Short mmCIF file of C-alpha atoms and ligand atoms in Angstrom, two decimals:
data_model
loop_
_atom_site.label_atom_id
_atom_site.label_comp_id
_atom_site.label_asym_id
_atom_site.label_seq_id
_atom_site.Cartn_x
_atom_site.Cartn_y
_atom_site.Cartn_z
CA UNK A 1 93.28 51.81 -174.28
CA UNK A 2 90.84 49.37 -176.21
CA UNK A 3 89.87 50.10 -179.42
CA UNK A 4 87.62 48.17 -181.50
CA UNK A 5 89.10 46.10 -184.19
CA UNK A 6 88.89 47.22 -188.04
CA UNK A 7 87.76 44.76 -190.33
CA UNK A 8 89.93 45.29 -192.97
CA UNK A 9 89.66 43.09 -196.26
CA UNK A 10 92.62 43.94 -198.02
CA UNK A 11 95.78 44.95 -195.55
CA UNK A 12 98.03 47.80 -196.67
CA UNK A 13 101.04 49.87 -195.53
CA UNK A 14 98.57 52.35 -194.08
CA UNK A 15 96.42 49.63 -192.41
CA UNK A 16 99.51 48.26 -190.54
CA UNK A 17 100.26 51.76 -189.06
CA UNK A 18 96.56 51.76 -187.88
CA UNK A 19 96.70 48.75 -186.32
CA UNK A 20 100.22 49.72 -184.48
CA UNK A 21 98.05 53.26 -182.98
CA UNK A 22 95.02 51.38 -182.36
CA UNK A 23 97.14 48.77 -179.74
CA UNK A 24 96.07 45.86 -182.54
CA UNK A 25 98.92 43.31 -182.83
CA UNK A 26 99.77 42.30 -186.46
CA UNK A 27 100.36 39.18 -187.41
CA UNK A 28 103.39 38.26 -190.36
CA UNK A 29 104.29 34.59 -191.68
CA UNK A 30 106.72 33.52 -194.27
CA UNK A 31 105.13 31.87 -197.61
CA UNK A 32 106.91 30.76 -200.93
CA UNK A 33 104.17 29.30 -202.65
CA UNK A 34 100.53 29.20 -204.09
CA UNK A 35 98.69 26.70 -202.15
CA UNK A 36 100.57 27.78 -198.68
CA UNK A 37 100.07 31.43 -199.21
CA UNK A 38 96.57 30.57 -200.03
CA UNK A 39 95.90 28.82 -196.57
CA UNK A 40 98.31 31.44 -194.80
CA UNK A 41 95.98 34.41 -196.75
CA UNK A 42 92.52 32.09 -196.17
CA UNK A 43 93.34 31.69 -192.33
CA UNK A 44 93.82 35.75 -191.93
CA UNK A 45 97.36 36.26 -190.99
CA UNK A 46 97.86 40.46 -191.93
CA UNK A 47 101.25 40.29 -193.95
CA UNK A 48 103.15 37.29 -195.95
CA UNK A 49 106.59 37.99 -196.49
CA UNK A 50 108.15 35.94 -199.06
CA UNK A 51 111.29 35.78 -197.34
CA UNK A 52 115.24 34.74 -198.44
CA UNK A 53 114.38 32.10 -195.82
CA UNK A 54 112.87 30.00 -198.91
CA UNK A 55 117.03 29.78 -199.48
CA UNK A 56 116.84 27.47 -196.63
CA UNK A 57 113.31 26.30 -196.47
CA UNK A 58 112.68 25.75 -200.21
CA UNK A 59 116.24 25.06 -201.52
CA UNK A 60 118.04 23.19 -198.52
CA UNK A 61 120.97 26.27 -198.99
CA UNK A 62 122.75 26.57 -195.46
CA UNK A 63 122.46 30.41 -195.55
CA UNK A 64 119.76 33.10 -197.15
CA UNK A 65 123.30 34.07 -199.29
CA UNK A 66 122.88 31.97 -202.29
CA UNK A 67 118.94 32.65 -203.43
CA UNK A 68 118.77 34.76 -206.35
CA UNK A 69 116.50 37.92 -207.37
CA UNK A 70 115.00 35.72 -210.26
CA UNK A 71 114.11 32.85 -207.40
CA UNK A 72 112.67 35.27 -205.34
CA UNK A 73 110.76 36.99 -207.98
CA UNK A 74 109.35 33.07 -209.08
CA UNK A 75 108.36 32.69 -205.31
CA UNK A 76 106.75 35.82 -204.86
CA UNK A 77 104.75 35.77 -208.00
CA UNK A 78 102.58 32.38 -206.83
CA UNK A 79 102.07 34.01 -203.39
CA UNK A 80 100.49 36.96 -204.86
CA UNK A 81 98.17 34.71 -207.37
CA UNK A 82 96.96 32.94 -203.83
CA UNK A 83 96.14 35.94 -201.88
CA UNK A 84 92.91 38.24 -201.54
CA UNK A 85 93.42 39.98 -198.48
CA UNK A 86 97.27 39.71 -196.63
CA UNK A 87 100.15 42.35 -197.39
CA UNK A 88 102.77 41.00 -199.31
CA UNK A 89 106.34 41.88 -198.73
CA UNK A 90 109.32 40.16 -200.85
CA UNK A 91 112.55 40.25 -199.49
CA UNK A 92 115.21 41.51 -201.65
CA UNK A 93 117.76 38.92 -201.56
CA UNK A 94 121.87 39.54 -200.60
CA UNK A 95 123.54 40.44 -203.91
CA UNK A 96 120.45 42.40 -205.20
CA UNK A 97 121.47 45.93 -203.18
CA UNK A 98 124.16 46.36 -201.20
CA UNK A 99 126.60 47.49 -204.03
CA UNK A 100 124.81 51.14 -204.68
CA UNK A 101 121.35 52.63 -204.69
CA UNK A 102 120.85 52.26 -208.05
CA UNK A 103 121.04 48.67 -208.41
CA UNK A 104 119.10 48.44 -205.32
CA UNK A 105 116.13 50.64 -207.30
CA UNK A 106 116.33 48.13 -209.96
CA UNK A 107 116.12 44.69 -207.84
CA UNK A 108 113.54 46.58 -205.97
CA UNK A 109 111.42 47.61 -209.31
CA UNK A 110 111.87 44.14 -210.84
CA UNK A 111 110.33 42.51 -207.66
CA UNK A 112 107.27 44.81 -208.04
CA UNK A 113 107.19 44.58 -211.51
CA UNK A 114 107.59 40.84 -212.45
CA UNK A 115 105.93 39.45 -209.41
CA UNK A 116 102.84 41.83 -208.41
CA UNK A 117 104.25 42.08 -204.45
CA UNK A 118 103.11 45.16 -202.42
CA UNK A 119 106.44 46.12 -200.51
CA UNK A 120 110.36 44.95 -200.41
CA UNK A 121 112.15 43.93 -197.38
CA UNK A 122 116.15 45.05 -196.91
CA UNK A 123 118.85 43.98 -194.05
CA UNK A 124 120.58 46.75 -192.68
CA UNK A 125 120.80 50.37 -191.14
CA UNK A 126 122.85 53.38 -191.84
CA UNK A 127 124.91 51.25 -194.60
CA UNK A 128 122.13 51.19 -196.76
CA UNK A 129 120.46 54.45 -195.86
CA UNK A 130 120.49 56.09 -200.09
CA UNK A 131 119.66 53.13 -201.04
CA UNK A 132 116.43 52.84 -198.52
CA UNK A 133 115.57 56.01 -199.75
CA UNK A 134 116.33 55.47 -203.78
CA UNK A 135 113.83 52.85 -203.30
CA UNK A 136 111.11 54.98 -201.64
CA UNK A 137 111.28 57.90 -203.52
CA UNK A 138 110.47 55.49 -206.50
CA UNK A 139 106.96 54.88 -204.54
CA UNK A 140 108.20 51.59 -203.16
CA UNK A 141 107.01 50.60 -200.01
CA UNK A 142 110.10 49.80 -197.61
CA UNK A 143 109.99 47.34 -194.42
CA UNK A 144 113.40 47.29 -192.23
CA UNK A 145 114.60 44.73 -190.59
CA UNK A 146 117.83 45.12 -188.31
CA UNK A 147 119.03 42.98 -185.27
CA UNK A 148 120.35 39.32 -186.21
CA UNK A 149 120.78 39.68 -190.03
CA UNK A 150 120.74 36.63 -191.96
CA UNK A 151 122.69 38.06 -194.72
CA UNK A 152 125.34 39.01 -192.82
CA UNK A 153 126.32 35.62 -190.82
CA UNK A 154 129.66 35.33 -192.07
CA UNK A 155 130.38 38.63 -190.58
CA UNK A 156 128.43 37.99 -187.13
CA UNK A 157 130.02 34.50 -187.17
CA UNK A 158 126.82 32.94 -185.19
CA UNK A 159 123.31 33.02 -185.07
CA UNK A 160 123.34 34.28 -181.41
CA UNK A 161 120.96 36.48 -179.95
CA UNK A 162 122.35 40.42 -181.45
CA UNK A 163 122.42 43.59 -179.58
CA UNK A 164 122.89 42.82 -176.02
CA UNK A 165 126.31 45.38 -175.54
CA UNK A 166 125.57 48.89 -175.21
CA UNK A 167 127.05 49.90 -178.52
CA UNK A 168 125.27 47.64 -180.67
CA UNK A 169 121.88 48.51 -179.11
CA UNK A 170 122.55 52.28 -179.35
CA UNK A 171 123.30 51.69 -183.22
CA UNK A 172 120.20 49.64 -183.48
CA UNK A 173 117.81 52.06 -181.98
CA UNK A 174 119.43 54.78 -184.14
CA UNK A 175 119.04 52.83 -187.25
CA UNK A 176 115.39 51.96 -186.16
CA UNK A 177 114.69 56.15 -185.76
CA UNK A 178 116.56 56.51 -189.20
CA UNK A 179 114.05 53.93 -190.90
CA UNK A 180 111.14 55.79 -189.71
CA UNK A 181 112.63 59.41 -190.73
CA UNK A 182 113.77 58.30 -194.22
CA UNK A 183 110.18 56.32 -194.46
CA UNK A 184 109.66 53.04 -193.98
CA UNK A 185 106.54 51.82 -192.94
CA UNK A 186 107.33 48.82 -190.88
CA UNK A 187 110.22 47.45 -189.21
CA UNK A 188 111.54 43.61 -188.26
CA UNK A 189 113.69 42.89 -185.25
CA UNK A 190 115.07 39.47 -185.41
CA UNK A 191 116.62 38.00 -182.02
CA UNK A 192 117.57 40.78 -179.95
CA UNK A 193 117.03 40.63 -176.13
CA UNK A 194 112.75 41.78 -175.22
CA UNK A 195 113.06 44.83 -173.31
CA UNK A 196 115.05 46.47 -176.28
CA UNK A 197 112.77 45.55 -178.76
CA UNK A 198 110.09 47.38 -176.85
CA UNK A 199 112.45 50.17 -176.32
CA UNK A 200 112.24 50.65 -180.14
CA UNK A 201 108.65 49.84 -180.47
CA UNK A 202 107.75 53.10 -178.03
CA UNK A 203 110.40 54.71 -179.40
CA UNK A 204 108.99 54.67 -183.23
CA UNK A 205 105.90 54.85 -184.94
CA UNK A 206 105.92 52.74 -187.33
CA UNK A 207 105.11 49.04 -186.43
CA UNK A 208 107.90 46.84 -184.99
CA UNK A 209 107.59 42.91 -185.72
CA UNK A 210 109.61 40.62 -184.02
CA UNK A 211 110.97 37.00 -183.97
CA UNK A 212 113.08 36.41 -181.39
CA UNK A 213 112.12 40.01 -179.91
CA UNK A 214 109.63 39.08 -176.93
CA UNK A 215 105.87 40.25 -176.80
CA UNK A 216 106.47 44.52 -176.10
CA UNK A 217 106.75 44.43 -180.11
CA UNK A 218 103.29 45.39 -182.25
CA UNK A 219 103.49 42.15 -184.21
CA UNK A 220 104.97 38.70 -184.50
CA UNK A 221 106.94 36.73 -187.47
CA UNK A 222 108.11 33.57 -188.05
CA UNK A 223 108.59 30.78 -190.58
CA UNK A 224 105.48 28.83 -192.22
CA UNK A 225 107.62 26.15 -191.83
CA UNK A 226 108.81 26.30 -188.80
CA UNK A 227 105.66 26.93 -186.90
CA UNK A 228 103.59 23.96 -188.29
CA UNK A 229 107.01 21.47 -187.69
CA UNK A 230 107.64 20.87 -191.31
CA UNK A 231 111.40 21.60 -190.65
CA UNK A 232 112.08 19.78 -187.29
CA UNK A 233 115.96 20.34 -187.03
CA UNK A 234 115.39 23.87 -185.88
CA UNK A 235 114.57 24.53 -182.55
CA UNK A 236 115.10 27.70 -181.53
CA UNK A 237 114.04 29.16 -177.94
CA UNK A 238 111.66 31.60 -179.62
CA UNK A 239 110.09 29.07 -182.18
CA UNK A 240 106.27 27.95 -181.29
CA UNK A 241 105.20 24.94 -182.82
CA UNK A 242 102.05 25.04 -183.37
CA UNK A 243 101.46 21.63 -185.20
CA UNK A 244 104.38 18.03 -186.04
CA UNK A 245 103.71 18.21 -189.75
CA UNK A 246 107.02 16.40 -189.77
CA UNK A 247 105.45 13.21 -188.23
CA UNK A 248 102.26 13.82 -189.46
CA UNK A 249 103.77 13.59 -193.45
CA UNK A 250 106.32 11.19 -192.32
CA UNK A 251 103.03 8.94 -191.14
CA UNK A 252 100.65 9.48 -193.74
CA UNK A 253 103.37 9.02 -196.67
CA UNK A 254 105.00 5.66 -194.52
CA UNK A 255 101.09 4.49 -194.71
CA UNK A 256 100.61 5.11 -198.95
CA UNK A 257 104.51 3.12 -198.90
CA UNK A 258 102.60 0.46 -197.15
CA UNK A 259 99.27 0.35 -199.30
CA UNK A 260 100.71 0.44 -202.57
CA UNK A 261 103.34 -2.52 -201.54
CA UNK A 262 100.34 -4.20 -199.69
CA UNK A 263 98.18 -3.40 -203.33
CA UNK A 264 95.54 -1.85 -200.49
CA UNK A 265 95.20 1.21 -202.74
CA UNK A 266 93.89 1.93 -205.65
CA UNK A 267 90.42 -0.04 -204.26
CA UNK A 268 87.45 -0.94 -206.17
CA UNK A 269 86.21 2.70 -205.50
CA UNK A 270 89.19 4.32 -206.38
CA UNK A 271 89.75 3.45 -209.93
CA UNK A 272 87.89 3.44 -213.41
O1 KIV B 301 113.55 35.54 -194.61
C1 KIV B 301 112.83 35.49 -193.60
O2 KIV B 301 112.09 34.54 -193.36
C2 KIV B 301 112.89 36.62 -192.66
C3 KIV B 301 112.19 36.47 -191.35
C4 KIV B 301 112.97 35.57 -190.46
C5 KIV B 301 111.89 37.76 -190.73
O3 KIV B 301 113.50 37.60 -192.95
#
C-alpha cells in the first residue's frame, strides 16, 4: 500500500507509530553531542538516541558497562539544545535499573528531568517487566531493545549474532509482545538473524528498528560514528559506511602538522 508521506516537523512517540502503519521506514542514529546532533537533527534523521555506545565512542571504555547516569545525562542534555525536529531517546545506562523498579523510576525521571530528552531506552525482557512499567505509568515514554544486549556481554560471552536457537527466539518474540502490552512505543533489535526480526515486526505494532536485523524491520539504527568511518576498527557485516572520516581527519589534520612546521599558515590573510 503507498501512502503519502507526512511532513512532520517535530517527531514524537505517536508520529513513529504513524509512520510504522503508513509502511514509512524510520530512520534512528546515535548522537552524544551539540554540533553532531545538530547536523544529525539538520539532515532529517526521525529519532537520535543518545546511546551507552558514547561508553565506547566518546570514552574509549571496552564495554557500554562503565558510563554513568550523570555522563549520560551530560550527553543527552547538548543533544537536546541542538535539535528542532528529531525524537530524542537516552539510554538508561547498566547500573541505573536493573536492581528494582524504583530505582529504575528515578534514573528514568532524572534523565527527563536534568537533560530535557523525550523517551528512555532499557535492555531487557521479562526481567525488567515492573520496572518497564514503573517507568510508564510515571508518563515516561519507553523504547525496548532486546536481541544482542550490550549490557549483558559478560553473560553472552561474545558479540555474536543472538537468537538463532529456537528457545532464544521464542523468548524474544514473547518479550517483544510483552513490550507492546505493557506499552512501549518502539522497539530495537540488535543482531539477530532477518527473517526473525520481521517475524516480530508483523507480529507487533509498535515500530521495530534494527541494526544487525535485515531490511523486514520498520526502521534502521546505527552509530554516528560508525557510519561516517570515524571509528575504523569496527567492521561489522551489518555496518554501512557511508563516508572515511577516519582518513579524511587523519589528512586534513597531517596537512595543518605540515603548515604550521612549514610556517604556511597563519598567511598574510589570516592574521591581524
Ligand atoms: O547504545 C547504542 O548505540 C545502542 C544502539 C546500538 C541501538 O543501543
Amino acid at each position: 500500500m503507498s501512502v503519502a508521506k507526512k511532513d512532520y516537523k517535530r517527531i514524537t512517540t505517536k508520529s513513529l507509530i504513524e509512520m510504522k502503519a503508513n509502511g514509512e521506514k524510520i530512520s534512528m542514529l546515535t548522537a552524544y553531542d551539540y554540533t553532531m546532533a545538530k547536523i544529525v537533527d539538520s539532515a532529517g534523521v526521525d529519532v537520535i538516541l543518545v546511546g551507552d555506545s558514547a561508553s565506547n565512542v566518546m570514552a574509549g571504555h571496552e564495554t557500554t558497562l562503565p558510563i554513568t547516569l550523570d555522563q549520560m545525562i551530560y550527553h543527552a542534555s547538548g543533544v537536546v539544545r541542538a535539535i528542532e525536529r528529531s525524537l530524542v531517546v537516552v539510554d538508561l545506562p547498566f547500573g541505573s535499573y536493573q536492581s528494582d523498579p524504583k530505582e529504575a523510576l528515578r534514573s528514568a525521571i532524572r534523565i527527563m528531568k536534568e537533560s530535557g530528552g523525550h523517551a528512555v531506552k532499557l535492555e531487557g525482557g521479562s526481567e525488567i517487566k515492573e520496572s518497564i512499567k514503573r517507568i510508564l505509568n510515571a508518563g515516561i515514554p519507553v523504547m525496548g531493545h532486546l536481541g544482542l544486549t550490550p549490557q549483558s556481554i559478560y553473560k553472552f560471552g561474545t558479540y555474536t549474532v543472538r537468537a538463532k536457537e529456537e528457545e532464544e527466539a521464542d523468548k524474544l518474540i514473547e518479550d517483544a509482545k510483552m513490550l507492546e502490552r505493557v506499552g512501549c512505543f518502539a522497539l530495537v533489535l540488535e543482531k539477530i538473524p532477518a527473517k526473525l526480526a520481521q517475524k516480530v515486526a508483523e507480529s507487533i505494532s509498535i515500530p521495530v528498528i534494527g541494526i544487525g536485523a535485515g531490511s523486514g524491520v520498520d526502521g534502521q539504527v546505527l552509530v554516528l560514528h560508525d557510519m561516517i568511518g570515524m571509528t575504523h576498527e569496527f567492521s561489522p557485516r551489518f555496518l554501512r559506511r557511508y563516508m572515511n572520516l577516519f582518513e579524511d581527519m587523519t589528512a586534513a589534520i597531517g596537512q595543518y602538522v605540515s603548515d604550521v612546521k612549514a610556517v604556511d599558515f597563519p598567511n598574510e590573510n589570516e592574521q591581524y
